[in-house]
Coordinates of C-alpha atoms and ligand atoms in Angstrom, one line a residue:
Chain T
M1 CA 35.8 17.0 -4.3
N2 CA 33.5 14.6 -5.9
K3 CA 30.9 15.5 -8.5
E4 CA 28.8 12.4 -7.9
I5 CA 25.7 12.6 -5.7
L6 CA 23.7 10.1 -3.7
V7 CA 19.9 10.4 -3.5
I8 CA 18.3 8.2 -0.9
G9 CA 14.6 7.4 -1.5
G10 CA 12.9 7.1 -4.9
G11 CA 9.6 8.8 -4.1
I12 CA 8.5 12.0 -5.9
A13 CA 10.9 14.1 -4.0
G14 CA 14.0 11.9 -4.7
I15 CA 12.9 11.5 -8.4
Q16 CA 12.7 15.3 -8.8
S17 CA 16.1 16.0 -7.2
S18 CA 17.7 13.3 -9.3
L19 CA 16.3 14.6 -12.5
D20 CA 17.3 18.1 -11.7
L21 CA 20.9 17.1 -10.9
G22 CA 21.1 14.7 -13.8
E23 CA 20.0 17.6 -16.1
M24 CA 22.7 19.8 -14.6
G25 CA 25.3 17.2 -15.6
F26 CA 26.0 15.6 -12.2
K27 CA 26.2 11.8 -11.9
V28 CA 23.5 10.7 -9.6
H29 CA 23.1 7.4 -7.7
M30 CA 19.6 6.8 -6.6
V31 CA 19.0 4.2 -3.9
E32 CA 15.5 2.9 -3.2
R33 CA 14.8 0.2 -0.7
L34 CA 11.7 -1.2 -2.4
P35 CA 11.8 -3.2 -5.7
S36 CA 10.6 -0.2 -7.7
I37 CA 10.7 3.6 -7.4
G38 CA 7.6 5.9 -7.1
G39 CA 7.0 5.9 -3.3
K40 CA 3.6 6.7 -2.0
M41 CA 2.6 8.6 -5.1
A42 CA 2.6 5.4 -7.1
Q43 CA -0.1 4.0 -4.8
L44 CA -2.4 7.0 -5.3
D45 CA -5.2 6.7 -7.9
K46 CA -5.3 10.4 -8.9
T47 CA -3.8 13.5 -7.3
F48 CA -5.3 16.8 -6.1
P49 CA -5.6 19.6 -7.1
T50 CA -5.8 18.6 -10.8
N51 CA -7.0 15.0 -10.4
D52 CA -4.4 13.8 -12.8
C53 CA -3.3 10.2 -12.8
A54 CA -0.6 9.6 -10.2
I55 CA 1.7 7.4 -12.3
Chain K
M1 CA 9.5 7.7 -13.2
L2 CA 10.3 6.5 -16.6
D3 CA 12.8 9.4 -17.1
V4 CA 14.8 8.3 -14.0
G5 CA 15.1 4.8 -15.5
R6 CA 16.3 6.2 -18.8
H7 CA 18.5 9.1 -17.8
P8 CA 22.1 8.6 -18.8
N9 CA 23.4 10.5 -15.7
I10 CA 21.2 8.6 -13.2
E11 CA 22.2 5.1 -11.9
L12 CA 19.1 3.6 -10.3
M13 CA 19.6 1.1 -7.6
A14 CA 16.3 -0.3 -6.3
Y15 CA 15.9 -3.0 -3.7
T16 CA 19.0 -1.5 -2.0
H17 CA 19.8 -0.5 1.6
V18 CA 22.3 2.1 2.8
E19 CA 24.6 0.4 5.3
R20 CA 27.4 2.8 6.1
G21 CA 28.4 6.5 5.5
E22 CA 31.7 8.1 6.2
G23 CA 33.6 11.2 5.3
Q24 CA 32.6 14.8 5.0
S25 CA 30.9 17.3 2.7
G26 CA 32.5 17.0 -0.7
D27 CA 33.9 13.6 -0.1
F28 CA 31.6 10.9 1.4
T29 CA 32.0 7.2 1.1
V30 CA 28.7 5.3 1.3
T31 CA 28.3 1.6 1.4
V32 CA 25.1 0.1 0.0
R33 CA 23.8 -3.4 -0.1
R34 CA 22.0 -4.4 -3.3
K35 CA 19.8 -7.2 -2.1
A36 CA 19.5 -10.3 -4.1
R37 CA 16.4 -10.4 -6.2
Y38 CA 17.2 -13.9 -7.4
V39 CA 16.4 -12.5 -10.8
E40 CA 19.1 -11.1 -13.1
E41 CA 18.3 -7.4 -13.7
D42 CA 20.0 -7.3 -17.1
R43 CA 18.1 -10.4 -18.4
C44 CA 14.6 -9.9 -17.0
T45 CA 12.2 -8.3 -19.4
G46 CA 9.4 -7.9 -16.9
C47 CA 7.0 -10.1 -18.9
G48 CA 5.4 -11.5 -15.8
A49 CA 5.1 -15.1 -17.1
C50 CA 6.9 -16.4 -13.9
A51 CA 4.4 -14.7 -11.6
E52 CA 1.5 -16.2 -13.5
K53 CA 2.8 -19.7 -12.8
C54 CA 4.2 -19.3 -9.3
P55 CA 2.0 -21.3 -6.9
T56 CA 2.7 -19.3 -3.7
V57 CA 0.2 -16.6 -2.9
V58 CA 1.3 -13.7 -0.7
S59 CA -0.6 -10.6 0.6
D60 CA 0.2 -7.6 -1.6
A61 CA 1.8 -4.7 0.3
F62 CA 1.6 -2.4 -2.6
N63 CA -2.2 -2.9 -2.5
E64 CA -2.1 -2.3 1.3
G65 CA -2.9 -6.0 1.9
L66 CA -6.3 -5.8 0.0
G67 CA -5.1 -8.1 -2.8
T68 CA -2.6 -10.8 -3.3
R69 CA 0.6 -11.3 -5.3
R70 CA 2.9 -14.3 -5.9
A71 CA 6.2 -15.1 -4.3
I72 CA 7.9 -13.8 -7.5
Y73 CA 6.4 -10.4 -8.2
S74 CA 6.8 -6.9 -9.5
W75 CA 6.1 -4.2 -6.9
F76 CA 3.4 -2.8 -9.3
A77 CA 2.6 -3.3 -12.9
Q78 CA 4.2 -0.1 -14.3
G79 CA 7.1 -0.2 -11.8
I80 CA 10.6 1.1 -12.7
P81 CA 12.7 -1.0 -12.8
S82 CA 10.3 -3.7 -14.0
T83 CA 12.7 -6.4 -12.9
H84 CA 10.8 -9.1 -11.0
T85 CA 11.9 -10.1 -7.5
I86 CA 11.6 -13.3 -5.5
D87 CA 10.4 -12.8 -2.0
P88 CA 12.8 -15.0 0.1
D89 CA 10.4 -15.3 3.0
H90 CA 7.8 -17.0 0.9
C91 CA 9.4 -18.7 -2.1
R92 CA 9.2 -22.5 -1.8
Q93 CA 12.5 -23.2 -3.6
L94 CA 14.4 -20.7 -1.3
N95 CA 12.9 -22.4 1.7
G96 CA 14.1 -25.8 0.8
K97 CA 10.9 -27.1 -0.8
K98 CA 10.7 -28.5 -4.3
C99 CA 9.5 -25.9 -6.8
G100 CA 11.5 -23.8 -9.3
V101 CA 8.3 -23.4 -11.5
C102 CA 9.3 -19.8 -12.3
K103 CA 12.8 -20.8 -13.5
K104 CA 11.2 -23.4 -15.8
T105 CA 8.8 -20.7 -17.1
C106 CA 11.3 -17.9 -17.7
Q107 CA 12.3 -17.8 -21.4
A108 CA 15.0 -15.2 -20.7
D109 CA 16.8 -17.5 -18.3
A110 CA 16.8 -14.6 -15.8
I111 CA 16.1 -16.6 -12.6
N112 CA 19.1 -17.4 -10.4
F113 CA 18.4 -19.0 -7.0
D114 CA 22.1 -18.7 -6.1
Q115 CA 22.2 -14.9 -6.6
E116 CA 23.8 -13.1 -3.6
D117 CA 23.6 -9.6 -2.1
R118 CA 26.2 -7.2 -3.6
V119 CA 27.9 -4.7 -1.5
V120 CA 28.8 -1.5 -3.4
E121 CA 30.9 1.4 -2.3
L122 CA 29.9 4.9 -3.6
H123 CA 32.1 8.0 -3.5
V124 CA 29.9 11.1 -3.6
G125 CA 30.3 14.8 -2.9
A126 CA 26.8 15.3 -1.4
I127 CA 23.7 13.3 -0.2
I128 CA 20.0 14.0 -0.4
A129 CA 17.9 12.1 2.0
A130 CA 14.4 11.9 0.5
T131 CA 13.1 9.0 2.4
G132 CA 9.5 10.1 2.8
Y133 CA 7.0 9.1 5.4
E134 CA 4.8 6.3 6.8
V135 CA 1.1 6.2 7.2
F136 CA 0.1 6.5 10.8
D137 CA -1.3 3.2 12.2
P138 CA -4.8 3.9 13.4
S139 CA -5.2 0.6 15.2
I140 CA -3.7 2.2 18.3
I141 CA -6.9 4.4 18.6
P142 CA -9.2 1.9 20.3
E143 CA -12.4 3.9 19.8
Y144 CA -12.1 3.8 16.0
Q145 CA -11.9 -0.1 15.9
Y146 CA -9.9 0.0 12.6
K147 CA -8.8 -3.6 13.1
E148 CA -12.2 -4.9 14.3
I149 CA -14.6 -3.3 11.8
A150 CA -13.8 -4.4 8.3
N151 CA -15.4 -1.4 6.5
V152 CA -13.2 1.1 8.4
V153 CA -10.2 1.6 6.1
T154 CA -7.3 4.0 5.8
A155 CA -7.2 6.7 3.1
L156 CA -4.3 4.9 1.4
E157 CA -6.3 1.6 1.3
F158 CA -9.2 3.6 -0.2
E159 CA -6.9 4.9 -2.9
R160 CA -6.2 1.3 -3.9
L161 CA -9.9 0.5 -3.9
L162 CA -10.5 3.5 -6.2
S163 CA -7.7 2.6 -8.6
A164 CA -8.6 0.9 -11.9
S165 CA -5.3 -1.1 -11.5
G166 CA -6.1 -2.0 -7.9
P167 CA -7.5 -5.2 -6.3
T168 CA -11.1 -4.4 -7.1
G169 CA -10.6 -2.8 -10.5
G170 CA -11.8 0.6 -9.2
H171 CA -15.1 -0.7 -7.7
L172 CA -15.8 0.3 -4.1
D173 CA -16.4 -3.3 -3.0
R174 CA -16.5 -3.3 0.8
P175 CA -13.8 -5.2 2.6
S176 CA -16.4 -7.2 4.6
D177 CA -17.9 -8.4 1.3
L178 CA -14.4 -9.1 -0.2
A179 CA -13.7 -11.3 2.9
I180 CA -16.9 -13.2 2.3
E181 CA -16.2 -13.6 -1.4
A182 CA -12.7 -15.0 -0.5
D183 CA -14.5 -17.5 1.9
I184 CA -16.8 -18.5 -0.9
E185 CA -13.9 -19.1 -3.2
A186 CA -12.1 -21.3 -0.6
L187 CA -15.3 -23.3 0.1
E188 CA -16.0 -23.7 -3.6
K189 CA -12.6 -25.4 -4.0
K190 CA -13.2 -27.7 -1.1
A191 CA -16.8 -28.5 -2.3
K192 CA -15.4 -29.4 -5.7
R193 CA -13.0 -31.9 -4.1
S194 CA -15.6 -33.5 -1.9
Q195 CA -18.0 -33.6 -4.9
R196 CA -15.4 -35.6 -6.8
A197 CA -15.4 -38.2 -4.1
L198 CA -19.2 -38.5 -4.2
D199 CA -19.2 -38.8 -8.0
K200 CA -17.3 -42.1 -7.7
F201 CA -20.0 -43.6 -5.5
E202 CA -22.8 -42.2 -7.6
E203 CA -21.3 -43.8 -10.7
K204 CA -20.7 -47.1 -9.0
Y205 CA -24.2 -47.5 -7.5
D206 CA -26.0 -45.4 -10.2
E207 CA -27.8 -43.4 -7.6
A208 CA -27.7 -39.7 -6.6
S209 CA -26.2 -39.0 -3.2
P210 CA -29.2 -37.3 -1.5
E211 CA -31.5 -40.1 -2.4
F212 CA -29.0 -42.7 -1.3
Y213 CA -28.5 -40.8 2.0
E214 CA -32.1 -40.8 2.8
K215 CA -32.4 -44.5 2.3
Y216 CA -29.2 -45.1 4.2
Q217 CA -30.6 -43.1 7.1
N218 CA -33.8 -45.3 7.0
G219 CA -31.5 -48.3 7.5
E220 CA -32.1 -49.7 4.0
Y221 CA -28.5 -50.6 3.5
G222 CA -27.8 -52.2 6.9
H223 CA -24.1 -52.3 7.7
D224 CA -22.6 -52.2 4.2
E225 CA -19.1 -50.8 4.8
D226 CA -18.8 -49.2 1.4
R227 CA -22.1 -47.4 1.8
K228 CA -21.1 -46.3 5.2
K229 CA -18.1 -44.6 3.7
W230 CA -20.3 -42.9 1.1
A231 CA -22.6 -41.7 3.8
S232 CA -19.8 -40.2 5.8
K233 CA -18.4 -38.5 2.6
Y234 CA -21.8 -37.1 1.9
G235 CA -22.1 -35.7 5.5
A236 CA -18.7 -34.1 5.0
H237 CA -19.7 -32.6 1.7
M238 CA -22.9 -31.2 3.1
A239 CA -20.9 -29.6 6.0
I240 CA -19.2 -27.5 3.3
A241 CA -22.1 -27.1 0.8
E242 CA -24.6 -25.8 3.3
P243 CA -22.6 -22.8 4.6
L244 CA -21.4 -22.2 1.0
E245 CA -25.0 -21.9 -0.1
A246 CA -25.8 -19.5 2.8
L247 CA -22.8 -17.3 1.9
R248 CA -23.7 -17.3 -1.8
R249 CA -27.2 -16.1 -0.9
R250 CA -25.7 -13.3 1.2
A251 CA -23.3 -12.3 -1.6
E252 CA -26.3 -11.8 -3.9
G253 CA -27.2 -8.7 -1.8
F254 CA -23.7 -7.2 -2.0
A255 CA -23.4 -3.7 -3.5
V256 CA -20.6 -1.2 -3.8
A257 CA -20.3 1.3 -1.0
K258 CA -22.3 4.5 -1.7
R259 CA -22.6 6.2 1.7
L260 CA -19.1 7.2 2.6
A261 CA -17.7 9.0 5.7
F262 CA -14.3 10.5 6.0
I263 CA -12.7 11.2 9.4
Q264 CA -10.1 13.9 9.5
C265 CA -7.1 14.3 11.7
V266 CA -6.7 10.6 12.7
G267 CA -3.4 10.8 14.6
S268 CA -2.8 14.4 13.6
R269 CA -3.7 17.5 15.8
D270 CA -4.1 15.0 18.6
F271 CA -1.8 15.4 21.6
R272 CA -1.8 11.6 22.3
F273 CA 0.0 11.1 18.9
Y274 CA 1.1 13.9 16.7
P275 CA 0.3 17.5 17.6
F276 CA 0.9 18.8 14.1
C277 CA -1.4 19.1 11.1
S278 CA -0.4 16.7 8.4
S279 CA -1.4 19.3 5.8
Y280 CA -2.5 17.1 2.9
C281 CA -5.2 14.9 4.4
C282 CA -8.1 17.3 4.2
M283 CA -7.4 17.6 0.5
H284 CA -7.0 13.9 -0.2
S285 CA -10.4 13.2 1.6
I286 CA -12.1 15.7 -0.7
K287 CA -10.3 14.2 -3.7
E288 CA -11.3 10.7 -2.8
A289 CA -14.9 11.7 -2.3
I290 CA -14.9 13.5 -5.7
I291 CA -13.5 10.4 -7.5
A292 CA -15.9 8.0 -5.7
H293 CA -18.8 10.3 -6.9
E294 CA -17.3 10.2 -10.5
H295 CA -17.3 6.4 -10.4
E296 CA -20.9 6.1 -9.0
P297 CA -23.0 9.3 -9.2
E298 CA -25.3 8.1 -6.4
T299 CA -22.4 8.2 -3.9
T300 CA -22.7 10.7 -1.1
S301 CA -19.8 11.6 1.3
T302 CA -19.7 13.2 4.7
I303 CA -16.4 14.7 5.8
F304 CA -16.0 15.0 9.6
G305 CA -13.4 17.5 10.8
M306 CA -12.5 20.3 13.2
D307 CA -12.1 22.5 10.1
I308 CA -11.1 21.8 6.5
R309 CA -7.6 23.0 5.8
A310 CA -7.6 23.7 2.1
V311 CA -4.4 25.8 2.0
G312 CA -2.9 26.1 -1.5
K313 CA -3.4 27.5 -4.9
G314 CA -6.9 26.6 -6.0
F315 CA -7.6 24.3 -3.0
E316 CA -10.5 26.3 -1.5
E317 CA -12.2 26.3 -4.9
Y318 CA -11.7 22.5 -5.1
K319 CA -13.3 22.1 -1.7
V320 CA -16.4 24.2 -2.6
R321 CA -16.7 22.5 -6.0
G322 CA -16.6 19.1 -4.2
G323 CA -19.5 20.2 -2.0
N324 CA -21.6 21.6 -4.9
K325 CA -20.9 19.0 -7.6
S326 CA -19.8 15.8 -5.8
A327 CA -22.4 15.5 -3.0
I328 CA -20.0 16.1 -0.2
T329 CA -21.3 17.4 3.2
Y330 CA -18.8 18.9 5.5
V331 CA -19.6 18.4 9.2
R332 CA -17.8 20.4 11.8
G333 CA -17.4 17.9 14.6
R334 CA -15.1 15.5 16.4
V335 CA -15.8 11.8 16.0
A336 CA -15.8 10.0 19.4
E337 CA -16.4 6.5 18.4
I338 CA -17.1 4.0 15.5
T339 CA -19.4 1.1 16.2
E340 CA -20.8 -1.6 13.9
A341 CA -24.4 -2.1 12.9
P342 CA -25.8 -5.3 11.3
D343 CA -24.6 -5.9 7.7
H344 CA -21.2 -4.6 8.7
N345 CA -22.2 -1.0 8.4
P346 CA -20.0 1.3 10.5
V347 CA -21.8 3.8 12.7
I348 CA -20.2 7.1 13.5
W349 CA -20.8 8.8 16.8
Y350 CA -19.8 12.4 16.9
E351 CA -20.3 15.7 18.5
D352 CA -21.8 18.3 16.1
T353 CA -19.8 21.2 17.4
C354 CA -22.1 23.8 15.6
E355 CA -25.2 22.4 17.2
R356 CA -23.4 21.1 20.3
R357 CA -25.2 17.8 20.2
V358 CA -24.1 14.2 20.1
K359 CA -25.3 12.5 17.0
S360 CA -24.8 9.2 15.2
Q361 CA -25.0 8.2 11.5
E362 CA -24.7 4.9 9.6
F363 CA -22.4 4.5 6.6
D364 CA -21.3 1.8 4.1
M365 CA -17.7 2.6 4.5
V366 CA -15.5 4.9 6.7
V367 CA -12.2 6.3 5.5
L368 CA -9.6 7.4 8.1
A369 CA -7.5 10.4 7.1
T370 CA -4.4 9.1 8.9
A371 CA -1.4 11.3 9.9
C372 CA 1.9 11.6 8.1
A373 CA 4.2 9.8 10.4
P374 CA 8.0 9.6 10.2
G375 CA 9.5 6.9 8.0
K376 CA 10.0 3.5 9.7
G377 CA 13.8 3.2 9.0
I378 CA 14.5 6.9 9.6
K379 CA 16.3 6.3 13.0
E380 CA 18.7 3.8 11.5
L381 CA 19.4 6.0 8.5
T382 CA 20.2 9.0 10.7
Q383 CA 22.6 6.9 12.7
V384 CA 24.3 5.7 9.5
L385 CA 24.6 9.2 8.1
G386 CA 25.3 11.0 11.4
I387 CA 22.4 13.4 11.2
K388 CA 19.7 14.3 13.7
I389 CA 15.9 14.0 13.9
N390 CA 13.5 16.5 15.4
E391 CA 11.1 16.1 18.3
F392 CA 8.5 14.3 16.0
G393 CA 11.0 12.0 14.2
F394 CA 11.4 13.9 10.9
L395 CA 14.8 15.1 9.8
K396 CA 16.1 18.0 11.8
T397 CA 16.8 21.2 9.8
N398 CA 17.1 24.8 10.7
P399 CA 14.5 27.5 9.7
S400 CA 17.0 29.6 7.9
Q401 CA 18.5 26.7 5.9
P402 CA 15.4 24.5 5.7
L403 CA 16.9 21.9 3.3
D404 CA 20.2 21.4 5.2
T405 CA 20.3 18.6 7.7
T406 CA 22.5 18.9 10.8
R407 CA 25.5 17.6 8.9
P408 CA 27.1 19.7 6.1
G409 CA 26.8 18.2 2.6
I410 CA 23.6 16.2 3.5
F411 CA 20.3 17.7 2.5
T412 CA 16.6 16.7 2.7
C413 CA 13.3 17.3 0.9
G414 CA 9.8 16.0 0.7
C415 CA 8.1 14.2 3.6
A416 CA 11.4 13.1 5.2
Y417 CA 11.5 16.8 6.2
G418 CA 7.8 16.8 7.4
P419 CA 4.3 16.5 6.1
M420 CA 3.7 18.1 2.7
D421 CA 1.9 17.4 -0.5
I422 CA 3.3 16.6 -3.9
P423 CA 3.7 20.1 -5.4
E424 CA 5.6 21.1 -2.2
S425 CA 7.7 18.0 -2.3
V426 CA 8.7 18.7 -5.9
A427 CA 9.5 22.4 -5.1
Q428 CA 11.7 21.3 -2.1
A429 CA 13.3 18.6 -4.2
S430 CA 14.4 21.2 -6.8
G431 CA 15.6 23.4 -3.9
A432 CA 17.7 20.6 -2.5
A433 CA 19.2 19.9 -5.9
A434 CA 20.1 23.5 -6.2
R435 CA 21.7 23.5 -2.7
V436 CA 23.8 20.5 -3.8
A437 CA 24.9 22.2 -7.1
Q438 CA 25.7 25.3 -5.1
I439 CA 28.0 23.7 -2.5
L440 CA 29.7 21.5 -5.1
S441 CA 30.5 24.5 -7.3
E442 CA 31.8 26.4 -4.3
F443 CA 34.3 23.6 -3.8
E444 CA 35.2 23.7 -7.4
M445 CA 35.8 27.5 -7.3
R446 CA 37.9 27.2 -4.1
K447 CA 40.0 24.6 -5.8
A448 CA 40.5 26.8 -8.8
S449 CA 41.5 29.9 -6.9
Ligands
FAD1 C1 -4.0 8.6 1.1 C2 -3.1 9.7 0.6 C3 -3.4 10.4 -0.5 C4 -2.6 11.5 -1.0 N1 -3.0 12.2 -2.1 C5 -2.3 13.2 -2.5 C6 -2.7 14.0 -3.7 O1 -3.7 13.7 -4.3 N2 -1.9 15.1 -4.0 C7 -0.8 15.4 -3.4 O2 -0.2 16.4 -3.7 N3 -0.4 14.7 -2.3 C8 -1.1 13.6 -1.9 N4 -0.6 12.9 -0.8 C9 0.7 13.2 -0.2 C10 1.8 12.5 -1.0 O3 1.8 11.1 -0.8 C11 3.2 13.0 -0.5 O4 3.3 14.4 -0.6 C12 4.4 12.5 -1.3 O5 4.2 11.1 -1.6 C13 5.7 12.7 -0.7 O6 6.7 12.2 -1.5 P1 8.2 11.8 -0.9 O7 9.0 11.5 -2.0 O8 8.6 12.8 0.0 O9 7.9 10.5 0.0 P2 7.5 9.0 -0.3 O10 6.4 9.0 -1.4 O11 7.2 8.4 1.0 O12 8.8 8.3 -1.0 C14 9.9 8.0 -0.2 C15 10.6 6.9 -0.8 O13 11.9 6.6 -0.1 C16 12.0 5.2 0.1 N5 12.8 5.0 1.3 C17 12.4 5.2 2.6 N6 13.4 5.0 3.4 C18 14.5 4.6 2.6 C19 15.8 4.2 2.9 N7 16.3 4.1 4.2 N8 16.6 3.8 1.9 C20 16.2 3.9 0.6 N9 14.9 4.2 0.3 C21 14.1 4.6 1.3 C22 10.6 4.7 0.2 O14 10.5 3.3 -0.1 C23 9.9 5.6 -0.8 O15 9.9 5.0 -2.1 C24 -1.4 11.8 -0.3 C25 -1.1 11.1 0.8 C26 -1.9 10.0 1.3 C27 -1.5 9.3 2.5
SF4_2 S1 12.0 -13.4 -14.5 FE1 11.7 -14.2 -16.6 S2 9.5 -14.8 -16.7 FE2 9.8 -13.5 -14.9 S3 9.3 -11.4 -15.6 FE3 11.5 -11.6 -15.8 S4 11.8 -12.4 -17.9 FE4 9.6 -12.7 -17.4
SF4_3 S1 -4.8 18.4 6.8 FE1 -6.8 18.4 7.7 S2 -7.1 16.2 8.3 FE2 -4.9 16.5 8.0 S3 -4.2 17.0 10.0 FE3 -4.5 18.9 8.9 S4 -6.6 19.5 9.5 FE4 -6.3 17.4 10.1

């Protein structure tokens, strides 16, 4: 059994999973195919329902 | 995002592809390819000096093609990691031409044209596939003329136009106007060059080109070869300067878009494409209309849809507030066609399903609320991981274990699972993390007993 985890995709979903697992003490490898993480959310100006800035 | 880059337990591998996956729950071996950036990650400070000097201009995918970047670039300004990347398809040096300007500029000595891909083997107990979605390509709907009418844009393109860090600095400049401004810039460059050629003659003969040209045309200079050259240069210059002047006059009338239309369910709830509701697009149209109104209080928006699906905590109130405070009109109707009026104004033809009449209305810009489509590389990835997709192309799961894919030890969350907004993606992501922790601790306990 291995306590390392692979998260594929660095959008908001992959980011949240990685942070949760990292906080629990697991070693996480996050793989993102683009040059930076953020996914679609990084391209948004602000987000509903709060109109907070996306980044 | 920053927290991921900094977290001691998270190893971030961006610009990386998953190539092979073997093994089973609790013990997977996954091979990934860390693609060469031609920039050393541990040296690059992300200062951006290289991109300022790079002579090669490339369409910027982060800005949905509405702006440009250089062949050496960062995906976006606040990106994590901030390491710059050389685009091997466009870089001059990597395509055998003389350049290397970025290497000369970089003070950190980070650029390495000989860098190669690195293949890394990872040993992991569980996998989460959070590969997200793709925006539906509306150009396959002929009646909306997305490709043909410049001022018909997708909602994601509109987000970039609204963004202060986007290609227009947050101004709703119309794509048709941006195209003309780009033409003006290109013509100005050409005109400058041809003017330089004229300057030489003007100096030599101490005469302005227009006066000279008139005399030349009247035959005053006979067959003088040098003056013949001048005349031909002047003709060539005018062939640039006249259209340039016409375009400049047109550009004086340019104004930001103030009459906006949003078309819902583009590719969604449409049996030709995706029968499902993409769930977030009603809300993002309302959001975009509210922000546009904040930028420019004269802005009015009309949202055309079968119904507005504001399903979520506080969403209905958001919709009503948008109508009352942000000049949004909701029209219950199906848009049949978009045509183009003079001045590049899109015209929407629709059936008002309340009045049961066909109507049309002219706008400055039309925004298409495109469907949430399965990710482009999803098929390959499922083959590599040995998992299945459902009838629409999203990862297959089962209703009683919604975050488990068809293979034990591999989980999913977010839009890789199906259309959902950010709060839902985050909730699912925490759920998937909990599932991983659960199965790994079960292994642990079995081993101990
Ligand atoms: C115009 C528009 C506006 C929106 N506005 C809002 C809003 O205001 N509020 C809101 O809640 N929601 C909004 N949404 C929805 C929001 O974009 C999604 O809910 C959210 O981005 C889903 O996150 P995700 O991580 O699942 O997917 P994504 O953001 O798509 O991230 C997936 C990541 O995985 C990477 N990836 C894909 N395949 C691979 C692979 N094979 N290997 C490695 N990496 C891979 C991708 O490059 C990407 O970085 C909007 C959507 C659109 C289209
Ligand atoms: S490669 Fe060099 S010049 Fe370019 S961003 Fe990195 S450190 Fe700066
Ligand atoms: S959220 Fe609205 S626009 Fe999007 S598919 Fe559903 S009903 Fe159509």
